[in-house]
GROMACS .gro file of C-alpha atoms in nm:
model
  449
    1UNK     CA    1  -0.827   1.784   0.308
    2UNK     CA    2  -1.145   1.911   0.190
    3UNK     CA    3  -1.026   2.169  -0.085
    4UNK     CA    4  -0.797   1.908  -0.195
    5UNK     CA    5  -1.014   1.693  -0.272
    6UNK     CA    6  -1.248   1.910  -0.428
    7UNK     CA    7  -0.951   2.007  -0.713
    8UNK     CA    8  -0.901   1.607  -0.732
    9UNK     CA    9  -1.250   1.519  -0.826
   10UNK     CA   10  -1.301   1.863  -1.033
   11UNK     CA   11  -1.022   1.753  -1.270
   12UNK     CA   12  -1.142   1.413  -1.231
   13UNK     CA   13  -1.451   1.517  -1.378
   14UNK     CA   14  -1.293   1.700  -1.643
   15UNK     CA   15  -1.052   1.447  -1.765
   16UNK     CA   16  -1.370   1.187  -1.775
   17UNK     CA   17  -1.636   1.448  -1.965
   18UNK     CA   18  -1.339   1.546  -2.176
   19UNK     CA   19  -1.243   1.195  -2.304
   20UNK     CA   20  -1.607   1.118  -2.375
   21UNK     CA   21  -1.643   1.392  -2.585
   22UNK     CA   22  -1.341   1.472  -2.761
   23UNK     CA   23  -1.175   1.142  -2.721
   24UNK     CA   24  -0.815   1.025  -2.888
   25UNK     CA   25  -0.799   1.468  -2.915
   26UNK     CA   26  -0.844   1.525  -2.574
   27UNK     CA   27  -0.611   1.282  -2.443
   28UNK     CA   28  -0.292   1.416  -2.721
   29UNK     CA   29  -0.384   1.794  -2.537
   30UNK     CA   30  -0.424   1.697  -2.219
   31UNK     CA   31  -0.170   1.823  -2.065
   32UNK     CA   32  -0.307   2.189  -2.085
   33UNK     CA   33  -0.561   2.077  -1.878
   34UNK     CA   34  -0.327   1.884  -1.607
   35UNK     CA   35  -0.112   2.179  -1.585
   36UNK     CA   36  -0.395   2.393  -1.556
   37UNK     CA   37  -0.495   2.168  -1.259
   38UNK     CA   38  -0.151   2.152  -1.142
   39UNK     CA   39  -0.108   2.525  -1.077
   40UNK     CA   40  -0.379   2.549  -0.852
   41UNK     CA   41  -0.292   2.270  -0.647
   42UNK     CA   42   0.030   2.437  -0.643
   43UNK     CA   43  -0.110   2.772  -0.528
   44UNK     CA   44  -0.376   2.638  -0.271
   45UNK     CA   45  -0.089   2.438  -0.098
   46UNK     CA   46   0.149   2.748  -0.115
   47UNK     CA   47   0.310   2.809  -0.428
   48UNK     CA   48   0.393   3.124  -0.575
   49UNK     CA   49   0.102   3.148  -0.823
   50UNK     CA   50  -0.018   3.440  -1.021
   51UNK     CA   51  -0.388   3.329  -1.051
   52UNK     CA   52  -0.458   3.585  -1.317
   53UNK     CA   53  -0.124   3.511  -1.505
   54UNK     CA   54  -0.151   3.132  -1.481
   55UNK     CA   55  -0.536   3.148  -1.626
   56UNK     CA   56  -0.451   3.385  -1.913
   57UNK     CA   57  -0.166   3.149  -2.016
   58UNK     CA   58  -0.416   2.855  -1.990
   59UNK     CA   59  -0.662   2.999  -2.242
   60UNK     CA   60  -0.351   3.133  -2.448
   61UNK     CA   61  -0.247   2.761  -2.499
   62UNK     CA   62  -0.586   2.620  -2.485
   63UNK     CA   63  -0.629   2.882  -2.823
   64UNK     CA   64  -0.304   2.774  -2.985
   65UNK     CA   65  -0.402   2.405  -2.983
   66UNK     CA   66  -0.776   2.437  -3.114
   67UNK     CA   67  -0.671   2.689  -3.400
   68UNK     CA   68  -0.456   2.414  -3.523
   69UNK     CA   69  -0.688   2.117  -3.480
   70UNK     CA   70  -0.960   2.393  -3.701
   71UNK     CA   71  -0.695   2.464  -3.939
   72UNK     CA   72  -0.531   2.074  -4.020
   73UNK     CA   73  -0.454   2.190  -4.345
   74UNK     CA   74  -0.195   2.474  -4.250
   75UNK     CA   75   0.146   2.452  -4.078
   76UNK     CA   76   0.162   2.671  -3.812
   77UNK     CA   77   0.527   2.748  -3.674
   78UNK     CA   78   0.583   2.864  -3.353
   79UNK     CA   79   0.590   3.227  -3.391
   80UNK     CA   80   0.259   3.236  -3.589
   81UNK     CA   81   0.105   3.031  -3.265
   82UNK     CA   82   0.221   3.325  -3.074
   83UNK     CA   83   0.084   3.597  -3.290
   84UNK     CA   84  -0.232   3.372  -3.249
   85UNK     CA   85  -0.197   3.390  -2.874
   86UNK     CA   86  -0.190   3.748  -2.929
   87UNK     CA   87  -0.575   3.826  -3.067
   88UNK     CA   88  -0.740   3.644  -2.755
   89UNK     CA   89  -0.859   3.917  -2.593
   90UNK     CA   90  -0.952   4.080  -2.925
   91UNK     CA   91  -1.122   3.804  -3.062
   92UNK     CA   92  -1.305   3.680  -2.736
   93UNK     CA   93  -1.266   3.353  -2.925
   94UNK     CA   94  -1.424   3.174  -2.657
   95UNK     CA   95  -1.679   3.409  -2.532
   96UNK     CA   96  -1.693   3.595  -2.212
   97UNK     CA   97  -1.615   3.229  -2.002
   98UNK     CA   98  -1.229   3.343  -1.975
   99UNK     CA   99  -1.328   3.638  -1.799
  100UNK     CA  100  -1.573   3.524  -1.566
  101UNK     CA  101  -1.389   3.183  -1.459
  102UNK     CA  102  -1.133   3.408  -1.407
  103UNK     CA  103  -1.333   3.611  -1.146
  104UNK     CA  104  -1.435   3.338  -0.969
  105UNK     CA  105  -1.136   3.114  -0.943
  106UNK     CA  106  -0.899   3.398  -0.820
  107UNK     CA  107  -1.199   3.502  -0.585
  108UNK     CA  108  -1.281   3.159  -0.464
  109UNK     CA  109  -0.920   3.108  -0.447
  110UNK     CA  110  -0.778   3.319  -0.273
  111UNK     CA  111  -1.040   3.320  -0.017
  112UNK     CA  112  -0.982   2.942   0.058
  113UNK     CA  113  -0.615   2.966   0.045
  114UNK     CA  114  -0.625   3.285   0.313
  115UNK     CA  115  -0.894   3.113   0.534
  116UNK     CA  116  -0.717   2.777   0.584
  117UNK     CA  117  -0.414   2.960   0.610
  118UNK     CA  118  -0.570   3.189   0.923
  119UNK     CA  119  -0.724   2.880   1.045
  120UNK     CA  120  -0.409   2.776   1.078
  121UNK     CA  121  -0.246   3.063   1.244
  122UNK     CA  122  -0.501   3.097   1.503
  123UNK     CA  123  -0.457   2.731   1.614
  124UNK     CA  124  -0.056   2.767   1.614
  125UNK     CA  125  -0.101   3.104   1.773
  126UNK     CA  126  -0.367   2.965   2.018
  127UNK     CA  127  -0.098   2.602   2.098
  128UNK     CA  128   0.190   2.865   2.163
  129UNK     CA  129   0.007   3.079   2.395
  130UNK     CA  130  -0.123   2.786   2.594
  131UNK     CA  131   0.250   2.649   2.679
  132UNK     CA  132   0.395   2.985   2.800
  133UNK     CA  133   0.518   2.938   3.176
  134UNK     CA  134   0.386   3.084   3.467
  135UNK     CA  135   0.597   3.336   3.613
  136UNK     CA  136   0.722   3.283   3.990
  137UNK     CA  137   0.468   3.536   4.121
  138UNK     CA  138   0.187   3.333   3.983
  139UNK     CA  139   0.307   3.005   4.100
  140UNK     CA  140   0.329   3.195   4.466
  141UNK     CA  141  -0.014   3.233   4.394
  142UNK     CA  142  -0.141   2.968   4.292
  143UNK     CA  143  -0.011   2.798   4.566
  144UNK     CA  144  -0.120   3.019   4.804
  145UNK     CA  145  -0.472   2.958   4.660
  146UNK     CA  146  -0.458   2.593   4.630
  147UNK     CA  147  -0.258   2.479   4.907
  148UNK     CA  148  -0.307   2.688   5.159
  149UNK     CA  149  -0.655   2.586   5.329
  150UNK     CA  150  -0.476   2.294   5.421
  151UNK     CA  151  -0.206   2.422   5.597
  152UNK     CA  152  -0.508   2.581   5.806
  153UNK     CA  153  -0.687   2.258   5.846
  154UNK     CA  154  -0.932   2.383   5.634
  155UNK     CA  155  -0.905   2.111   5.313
  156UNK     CA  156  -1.264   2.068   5.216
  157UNK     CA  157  -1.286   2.470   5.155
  158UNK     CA  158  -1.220   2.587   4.803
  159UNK     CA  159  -1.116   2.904   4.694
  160UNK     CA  160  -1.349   3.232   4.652
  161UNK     CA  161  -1.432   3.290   4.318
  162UNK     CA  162  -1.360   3.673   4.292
  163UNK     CA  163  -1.011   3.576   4.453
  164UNK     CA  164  -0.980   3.299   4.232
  165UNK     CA  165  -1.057   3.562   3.971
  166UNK     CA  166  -0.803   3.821   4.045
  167UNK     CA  167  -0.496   3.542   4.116
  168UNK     CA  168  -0.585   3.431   3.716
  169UNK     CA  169  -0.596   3.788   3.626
  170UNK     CA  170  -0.237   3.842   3.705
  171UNK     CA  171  -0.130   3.527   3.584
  172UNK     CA  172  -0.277   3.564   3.273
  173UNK     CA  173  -0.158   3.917   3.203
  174UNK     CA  174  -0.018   3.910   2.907
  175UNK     CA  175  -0.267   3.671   2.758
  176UNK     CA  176  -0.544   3.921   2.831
  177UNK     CA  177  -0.389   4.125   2.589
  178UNK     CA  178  -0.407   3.891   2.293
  179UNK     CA  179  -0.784   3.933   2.332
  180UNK     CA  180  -0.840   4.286   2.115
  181UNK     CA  181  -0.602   4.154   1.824
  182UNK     CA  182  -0.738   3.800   1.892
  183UNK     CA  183  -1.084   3.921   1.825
  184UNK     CA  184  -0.981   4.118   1.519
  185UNK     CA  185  -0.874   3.814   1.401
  186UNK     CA  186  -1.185   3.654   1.394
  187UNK     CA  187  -1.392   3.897   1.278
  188UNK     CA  188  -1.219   3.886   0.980
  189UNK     CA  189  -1.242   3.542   0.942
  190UNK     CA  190  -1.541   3.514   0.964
  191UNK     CA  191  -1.593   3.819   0.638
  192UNK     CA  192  -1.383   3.550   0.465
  193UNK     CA  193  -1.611   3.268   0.549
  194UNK     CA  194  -1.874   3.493   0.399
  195UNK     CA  195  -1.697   3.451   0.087
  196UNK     CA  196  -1.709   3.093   0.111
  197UNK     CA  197  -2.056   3.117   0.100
  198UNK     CA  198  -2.166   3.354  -0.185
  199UNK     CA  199  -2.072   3.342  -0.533
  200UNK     CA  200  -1.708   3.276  -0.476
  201UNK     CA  201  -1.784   2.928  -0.320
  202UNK     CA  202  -1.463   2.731  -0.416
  203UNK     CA  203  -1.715   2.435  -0.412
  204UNK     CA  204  -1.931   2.624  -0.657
  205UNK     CA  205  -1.705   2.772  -0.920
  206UNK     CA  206  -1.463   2.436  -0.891
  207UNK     CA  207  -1.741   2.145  -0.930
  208UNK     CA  208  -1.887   2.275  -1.305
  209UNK     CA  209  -1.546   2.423  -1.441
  210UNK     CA  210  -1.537   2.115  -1.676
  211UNK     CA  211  -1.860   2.195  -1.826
  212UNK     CA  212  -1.785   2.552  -1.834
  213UNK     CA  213  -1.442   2.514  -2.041
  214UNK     CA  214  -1.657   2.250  -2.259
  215UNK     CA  215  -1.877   2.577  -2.363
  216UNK     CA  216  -1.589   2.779  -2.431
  217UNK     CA  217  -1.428   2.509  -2.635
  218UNK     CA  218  -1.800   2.503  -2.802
  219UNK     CA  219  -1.783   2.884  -2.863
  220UNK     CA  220  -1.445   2.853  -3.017
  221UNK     CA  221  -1.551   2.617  -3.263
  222UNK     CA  222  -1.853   2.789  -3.361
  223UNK     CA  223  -1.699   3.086  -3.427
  224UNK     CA  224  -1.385   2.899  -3.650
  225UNK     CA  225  -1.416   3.106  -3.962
  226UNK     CA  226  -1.434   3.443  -3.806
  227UNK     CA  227  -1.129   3.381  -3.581
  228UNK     CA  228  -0.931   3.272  -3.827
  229UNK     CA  229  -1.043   3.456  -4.076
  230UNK     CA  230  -0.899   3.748  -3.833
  231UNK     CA  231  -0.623   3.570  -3.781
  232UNK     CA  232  -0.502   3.502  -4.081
  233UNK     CA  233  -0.573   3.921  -4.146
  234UNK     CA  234  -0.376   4.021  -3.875
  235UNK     CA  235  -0.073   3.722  -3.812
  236UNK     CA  236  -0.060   3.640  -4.259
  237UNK     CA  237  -0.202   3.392  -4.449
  238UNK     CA  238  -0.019   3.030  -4.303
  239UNK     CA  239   0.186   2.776  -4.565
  240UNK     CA  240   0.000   2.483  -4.659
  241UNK     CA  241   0.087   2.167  -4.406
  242UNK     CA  242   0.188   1.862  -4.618
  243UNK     CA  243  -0.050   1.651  -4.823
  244UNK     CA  244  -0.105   1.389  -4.581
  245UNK     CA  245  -0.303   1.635  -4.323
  246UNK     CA  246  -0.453   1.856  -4.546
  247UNK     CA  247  -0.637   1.578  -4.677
  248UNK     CA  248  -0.847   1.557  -4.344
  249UNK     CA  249  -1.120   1.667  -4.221
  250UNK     CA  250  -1.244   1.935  -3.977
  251UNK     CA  251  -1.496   1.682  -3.856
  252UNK     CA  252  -1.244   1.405  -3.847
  253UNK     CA  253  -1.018   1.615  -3.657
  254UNK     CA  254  -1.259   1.771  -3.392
  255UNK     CA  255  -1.526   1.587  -3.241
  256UNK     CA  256  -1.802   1.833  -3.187
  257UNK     CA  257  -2.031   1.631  -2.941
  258UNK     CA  258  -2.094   1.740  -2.648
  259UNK     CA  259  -2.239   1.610  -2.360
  260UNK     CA  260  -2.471   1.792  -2.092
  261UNK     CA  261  -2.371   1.824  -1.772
  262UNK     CA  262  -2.570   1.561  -1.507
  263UNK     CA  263  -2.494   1.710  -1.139
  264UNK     CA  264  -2.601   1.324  -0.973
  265UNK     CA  265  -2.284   1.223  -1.161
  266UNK     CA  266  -2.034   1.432  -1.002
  267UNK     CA  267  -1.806   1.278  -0.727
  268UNK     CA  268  -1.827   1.415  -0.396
  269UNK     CA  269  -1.620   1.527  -0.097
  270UNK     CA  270  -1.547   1.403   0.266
  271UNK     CA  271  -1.835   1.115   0.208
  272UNK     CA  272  -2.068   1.399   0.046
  273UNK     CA  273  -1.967   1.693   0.278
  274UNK     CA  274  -2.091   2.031   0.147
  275UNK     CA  275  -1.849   2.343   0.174
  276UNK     CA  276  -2.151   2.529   0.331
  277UNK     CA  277  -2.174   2.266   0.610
  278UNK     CA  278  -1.836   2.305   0.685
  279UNK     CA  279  -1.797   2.657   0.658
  280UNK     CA  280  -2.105   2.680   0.904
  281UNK     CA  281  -1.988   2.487   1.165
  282UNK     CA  282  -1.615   2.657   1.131
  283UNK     CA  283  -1.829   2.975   1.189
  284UNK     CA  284  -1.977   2.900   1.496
  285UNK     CA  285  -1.655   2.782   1.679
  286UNK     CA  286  -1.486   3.084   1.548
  287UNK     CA  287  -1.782   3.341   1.688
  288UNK     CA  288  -1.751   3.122   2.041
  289UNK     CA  289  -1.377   3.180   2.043
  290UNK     CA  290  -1.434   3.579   2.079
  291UNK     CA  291  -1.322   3.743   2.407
  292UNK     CA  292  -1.143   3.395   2.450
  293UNK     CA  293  -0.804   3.529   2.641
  294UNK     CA  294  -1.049   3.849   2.837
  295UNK     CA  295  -1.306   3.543   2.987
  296UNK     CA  296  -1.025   3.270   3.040
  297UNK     CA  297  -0.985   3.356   3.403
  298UNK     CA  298  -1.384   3.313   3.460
  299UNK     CA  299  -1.392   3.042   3.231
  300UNK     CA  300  -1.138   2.878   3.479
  301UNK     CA  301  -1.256   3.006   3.795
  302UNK     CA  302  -1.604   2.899   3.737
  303UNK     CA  303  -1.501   2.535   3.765
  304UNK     CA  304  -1.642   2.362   4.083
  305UNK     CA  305  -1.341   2.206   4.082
  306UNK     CA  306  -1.172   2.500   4.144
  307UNK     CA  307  -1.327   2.737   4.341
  308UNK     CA  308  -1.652   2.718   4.549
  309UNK     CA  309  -1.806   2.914   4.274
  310UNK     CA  310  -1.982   3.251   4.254
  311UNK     CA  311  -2.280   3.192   4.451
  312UNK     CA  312  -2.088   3.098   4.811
  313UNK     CA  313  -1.949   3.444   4.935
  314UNK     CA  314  -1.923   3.366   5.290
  315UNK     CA  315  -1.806   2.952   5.314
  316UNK     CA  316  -1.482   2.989   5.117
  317UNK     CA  317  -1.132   3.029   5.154
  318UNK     CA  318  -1.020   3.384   5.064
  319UNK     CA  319  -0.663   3.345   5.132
  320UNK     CA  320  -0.625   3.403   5.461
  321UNK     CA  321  -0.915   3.221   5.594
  322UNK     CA  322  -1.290   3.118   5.570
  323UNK     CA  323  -1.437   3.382   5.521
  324UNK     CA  324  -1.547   3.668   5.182
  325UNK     CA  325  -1.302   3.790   5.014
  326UNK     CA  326  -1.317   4.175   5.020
  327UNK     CA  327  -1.024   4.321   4.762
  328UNK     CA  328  -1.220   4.421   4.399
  329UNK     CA  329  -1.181   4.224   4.150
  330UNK     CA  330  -0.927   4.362   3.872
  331UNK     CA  331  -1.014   4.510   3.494
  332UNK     CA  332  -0.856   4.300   3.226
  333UNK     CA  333  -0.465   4.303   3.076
  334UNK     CA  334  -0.087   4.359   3.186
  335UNK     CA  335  -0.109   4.727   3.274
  336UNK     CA  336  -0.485   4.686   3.507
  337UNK     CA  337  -0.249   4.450   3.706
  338UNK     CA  338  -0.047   4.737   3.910
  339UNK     CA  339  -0.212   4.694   4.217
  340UNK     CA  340  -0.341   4.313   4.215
  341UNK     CA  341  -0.373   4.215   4.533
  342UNK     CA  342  -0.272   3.886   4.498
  343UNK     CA  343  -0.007   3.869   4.205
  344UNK     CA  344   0.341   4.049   4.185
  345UNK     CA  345   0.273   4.143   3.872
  346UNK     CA  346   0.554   4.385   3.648
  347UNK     CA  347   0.345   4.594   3.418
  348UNK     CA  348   0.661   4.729   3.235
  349UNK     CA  349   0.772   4.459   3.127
  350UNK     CA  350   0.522   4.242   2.871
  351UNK     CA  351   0.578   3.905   2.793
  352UNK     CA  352   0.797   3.934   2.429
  353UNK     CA  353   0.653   3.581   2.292
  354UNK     CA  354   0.325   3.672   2.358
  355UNK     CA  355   0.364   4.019   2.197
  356UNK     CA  356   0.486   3.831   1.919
  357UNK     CA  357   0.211   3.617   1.919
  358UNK     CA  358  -0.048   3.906   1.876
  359UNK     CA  359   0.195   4.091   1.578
  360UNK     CA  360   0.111   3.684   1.393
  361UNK     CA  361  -0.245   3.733   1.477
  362UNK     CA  362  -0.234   4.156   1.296
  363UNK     CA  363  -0.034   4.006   1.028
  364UNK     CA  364  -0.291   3.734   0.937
  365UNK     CA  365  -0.578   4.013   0.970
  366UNK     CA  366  -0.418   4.208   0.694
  367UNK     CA  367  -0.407   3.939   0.465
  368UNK     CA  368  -0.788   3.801   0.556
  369UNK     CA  369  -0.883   4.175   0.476
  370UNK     CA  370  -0.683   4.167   0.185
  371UNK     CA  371  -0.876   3.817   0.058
  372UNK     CA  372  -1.241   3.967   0.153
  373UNK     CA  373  -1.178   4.247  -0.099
  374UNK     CA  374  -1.022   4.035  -0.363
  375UNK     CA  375  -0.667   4.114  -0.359
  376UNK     CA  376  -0.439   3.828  -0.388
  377UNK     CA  377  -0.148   3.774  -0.051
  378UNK     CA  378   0.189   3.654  -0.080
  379UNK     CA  379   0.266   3.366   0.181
  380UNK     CA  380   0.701   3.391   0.152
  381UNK     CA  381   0.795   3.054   0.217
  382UNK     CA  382   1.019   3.028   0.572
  383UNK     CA  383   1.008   2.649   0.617
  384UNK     CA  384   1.363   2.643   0.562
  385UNK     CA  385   1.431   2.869   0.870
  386UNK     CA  386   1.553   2.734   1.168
  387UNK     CA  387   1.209   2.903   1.380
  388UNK     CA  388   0.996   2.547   1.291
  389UNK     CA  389   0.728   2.695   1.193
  390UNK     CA  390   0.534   2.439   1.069
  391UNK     CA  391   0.620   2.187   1.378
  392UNK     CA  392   0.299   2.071   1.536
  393UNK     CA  393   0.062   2.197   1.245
  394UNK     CA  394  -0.074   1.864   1.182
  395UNK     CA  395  -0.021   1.943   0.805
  396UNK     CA  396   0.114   1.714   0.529
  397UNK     CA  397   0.327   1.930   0.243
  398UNK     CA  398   0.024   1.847  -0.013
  399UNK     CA  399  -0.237   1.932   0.200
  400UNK     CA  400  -0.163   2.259   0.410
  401UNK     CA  401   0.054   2.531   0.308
  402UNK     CA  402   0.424   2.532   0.472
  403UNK     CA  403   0.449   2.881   0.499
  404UNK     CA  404   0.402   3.153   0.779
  405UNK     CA  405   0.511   3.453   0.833
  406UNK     CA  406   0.455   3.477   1.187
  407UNK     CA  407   0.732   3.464   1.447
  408UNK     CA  408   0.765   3.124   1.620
  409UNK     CA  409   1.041   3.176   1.848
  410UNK     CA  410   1.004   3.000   2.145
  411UNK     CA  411   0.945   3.153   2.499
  412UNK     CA  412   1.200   3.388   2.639
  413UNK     CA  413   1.406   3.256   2.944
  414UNK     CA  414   1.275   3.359   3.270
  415UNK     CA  415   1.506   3.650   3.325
  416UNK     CA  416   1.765   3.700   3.603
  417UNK     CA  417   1.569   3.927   3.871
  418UNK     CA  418   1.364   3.617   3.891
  419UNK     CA  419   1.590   3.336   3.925
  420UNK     CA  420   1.626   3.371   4.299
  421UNK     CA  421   1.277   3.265   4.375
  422UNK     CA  422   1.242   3.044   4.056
  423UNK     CA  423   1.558   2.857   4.248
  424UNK     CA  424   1.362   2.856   4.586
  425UNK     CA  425   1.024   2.727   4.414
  426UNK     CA  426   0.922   2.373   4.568
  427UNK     CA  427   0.769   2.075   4.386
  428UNK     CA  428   0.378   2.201   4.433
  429UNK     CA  429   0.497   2.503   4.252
  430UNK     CA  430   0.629   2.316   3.939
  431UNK     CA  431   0.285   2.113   3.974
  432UNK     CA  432   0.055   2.410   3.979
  433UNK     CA  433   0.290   2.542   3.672
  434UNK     CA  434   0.205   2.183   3.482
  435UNK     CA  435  -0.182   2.212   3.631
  436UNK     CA  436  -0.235   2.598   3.513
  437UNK     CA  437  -0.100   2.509   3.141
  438UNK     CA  438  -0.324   2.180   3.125
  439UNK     CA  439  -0.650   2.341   3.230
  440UNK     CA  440  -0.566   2.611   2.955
  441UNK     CA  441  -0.481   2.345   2.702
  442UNK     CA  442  -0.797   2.150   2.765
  443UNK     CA  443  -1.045   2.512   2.753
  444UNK     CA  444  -0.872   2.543   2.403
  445UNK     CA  445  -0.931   2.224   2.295
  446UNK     CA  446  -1.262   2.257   2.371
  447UNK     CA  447  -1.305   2.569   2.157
  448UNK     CA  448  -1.092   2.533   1.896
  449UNK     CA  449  -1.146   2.200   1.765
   0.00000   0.00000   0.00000
């Protein structure tokens, strides 16, 4: 919502400055400047853009129309416009703006575009992981954990915390793996929120780009007779346009006022929200999401209301009575689980969604690494596949981009050598299932809102 609004006020800007100035001229060429605008609303939200393509045609046109409106007494046909088109780089008829706007719009750019985008990902990646079902081992488990001080008439004991730790250990596996890829992630979005900062601040390059196409305009014009002297060199000396327009005026055909730029005039964003601000407080929920999947068991088992915590040893229940709980706690991941103690946990087989979850999150590093150094990614557009995507993003089509190419398949069927005891579980069981996939919901929502 921001950066959209940012492009809406930045032409805004332009389109006011630009009728002040140039007037009735402005407003018969204006829709170089729309289209301009156009195209990079199209490419933040998605579209297949060419940043440096779609500038260099911008100035190309931009050229085409001034050299006539400098030159009212000559017809121009369209191939001479092109052979016009031709000498900007030559000519540098608008000074050396085209080339750095075009730095720092494709910079700026593409940093936004990847950053929102991985912003994205993480929270689709991060909603996905959260609704995967426990498998019928866990539930065992957790009922076991839960449950089972009553059955001993022991109901006001809660669990010991390193047993608590290693029954969340083996249910959460698979998710423990997510955490090296996971953390990849973030480190590289936070190298692209550097960007966002520094001298590619989409904020930055986007909020005086009126002004700074203003001074190339003003280049252009001072520097009339030399470009077309050149022009005329190289592309032939143009027929005479019809009496009626030579008879005018340079002056009366270009306005050459100009009018500084005032920054307390400029609209602003989000009720005056600054990119930085945002940018900082993204930051600091990213660097608190690290290690998120690796501490989710002691994020969970620290609850009071879950276990009796890690400072009563001795008063808790450790799954076969009140007493300490003796068994060492378990290392992180899927393959550390061979010999939990308290979860039937099968290390050769990993959970496919989930691995498919972490191949989104290496996917999405590759293009944030690509956008820290500059280079431009290709988002292939799969909201027309039947995989829904998009479902649940929160996104409108002009706001967020429709495209990602993770998979979002949903999760795989509990397979057959488990149906027997899936068949056997009791209602508790498909309570702690709804219970264990809350409590993860609400830890995410706590860290990545």
């Amino acid at each position: 919502e921001f950066f959209r609004e940012l492009l809406e006020n930045a032409e805004r800007s332009l389109n006011d400055m630009f009728v002040r100035t140039y007037g009735m001229l402005y407003m018969q060429n204006s829709e170089v400047f729309q289209d301009l605008f156009t195209e990079l609303k199209r490419y933040y939200t998605g579209g297949n853009v060419n940043l440096e393509d779609m500038l260099n045609d911008f100035w190309a046109r931009l050229l085409e129309r001034m050299f006539q409106l400098i030159n009212p007494q000559y017809h121009f046909s369209e191939d001479y416009l092109e052979c016009v088109s031709k000498y900007t780089d030559q000519l540098k008829p608008f000074g050396d703006v085209p080339r750095k706007l075009k730095v720092q719009v494709t910079r700026a750019f593409i940093a936004a575009r990847t950053f929102v985008q991985g912003l994205t990902v993480g929270r689709e990646v991060a909603n996905r992981v959260s609704k995967v079902s426990p498998t019928p081992g866990c539930i065992r488990a957790l009922m076991k954990m839960l449950y089972c001080p009553y059955c001993r008439g022991l109901p006001t004991v809660k669990p010991c915390n390193n047993y608590c730790l290693n029954v969340m250990k083996g249910c959460l596996a698979n998710q423990a793996d997510l955490d090296t890829e996971w953390n990849l992630f973030i480190d590289a979005m936070l190298l692209v929120a550097e960007r966002l900062e520094g001298p590619f601040n989409i904020e930055s390059v986007m909020d005086p780009i009126d002004v700074k196409i203003s001074e190339a305009i003003m280049n252009m014009q001072e520097n009339s007779m030399q470009v077309s002297a050149k022009v005329f060199q190289g592309c032939g000396q143009p027929k005479p346009a019809p009496a009626l327009r030579s008879s005018r005026s340079v002056p009366e055909n270009f306005n050459t006022r100009f009018r500084p730029y005032n920054p307390e005039e400029r609209p602003t964003t989000a009720a005056g929200t600054s990119l930085d601000r945002l940018v900082t407080d993204i930051k600091e929920k990213l660097k608190l999401s690290k290690k998120f999947w690796s501490t989710l068991p002691y994020t969970m088992c620290k609850d009071e209301r879950v276990t009796a915590g890690p400072s009563i040893e001795e008063d808790c229940w450790n799954g076969h009575t009140k007493a300490r709980y003796l068994p060492e706690v378990m290392n992180d991941g899927l393959t550390n689980q061979i010999n939990n103690p308290e979860v039937d946990v099968d290390i050769t087989r990993p959970d496919t969604f989930i691995r498919q979850q972490i191949m989104a999150l290496r996917v999405m590093t590759n293009k944030l690494k690509n956008a820290y150094n500059g280079n431009d990614v290709n988002f292939q557009d799969t909201s027309d596949e039947a995989s829904g995507s998009g479902s649940g993003s929160g996104c409108t089509d002009d706001i967020c981009p429709t495209e990602f190419d993770f998979i979002t398949t949903e999760a795989p069927l509990v397979d057959s050598d488990r149906r027997e005891v899936e068949a056997s579980a009791t209602q508790p069981g498909q309570s702690l299932q709804t219970l264990l996939t809350v409590f993860i919901s609400l830890i995410l929502q706590r860290q990545w809102r």
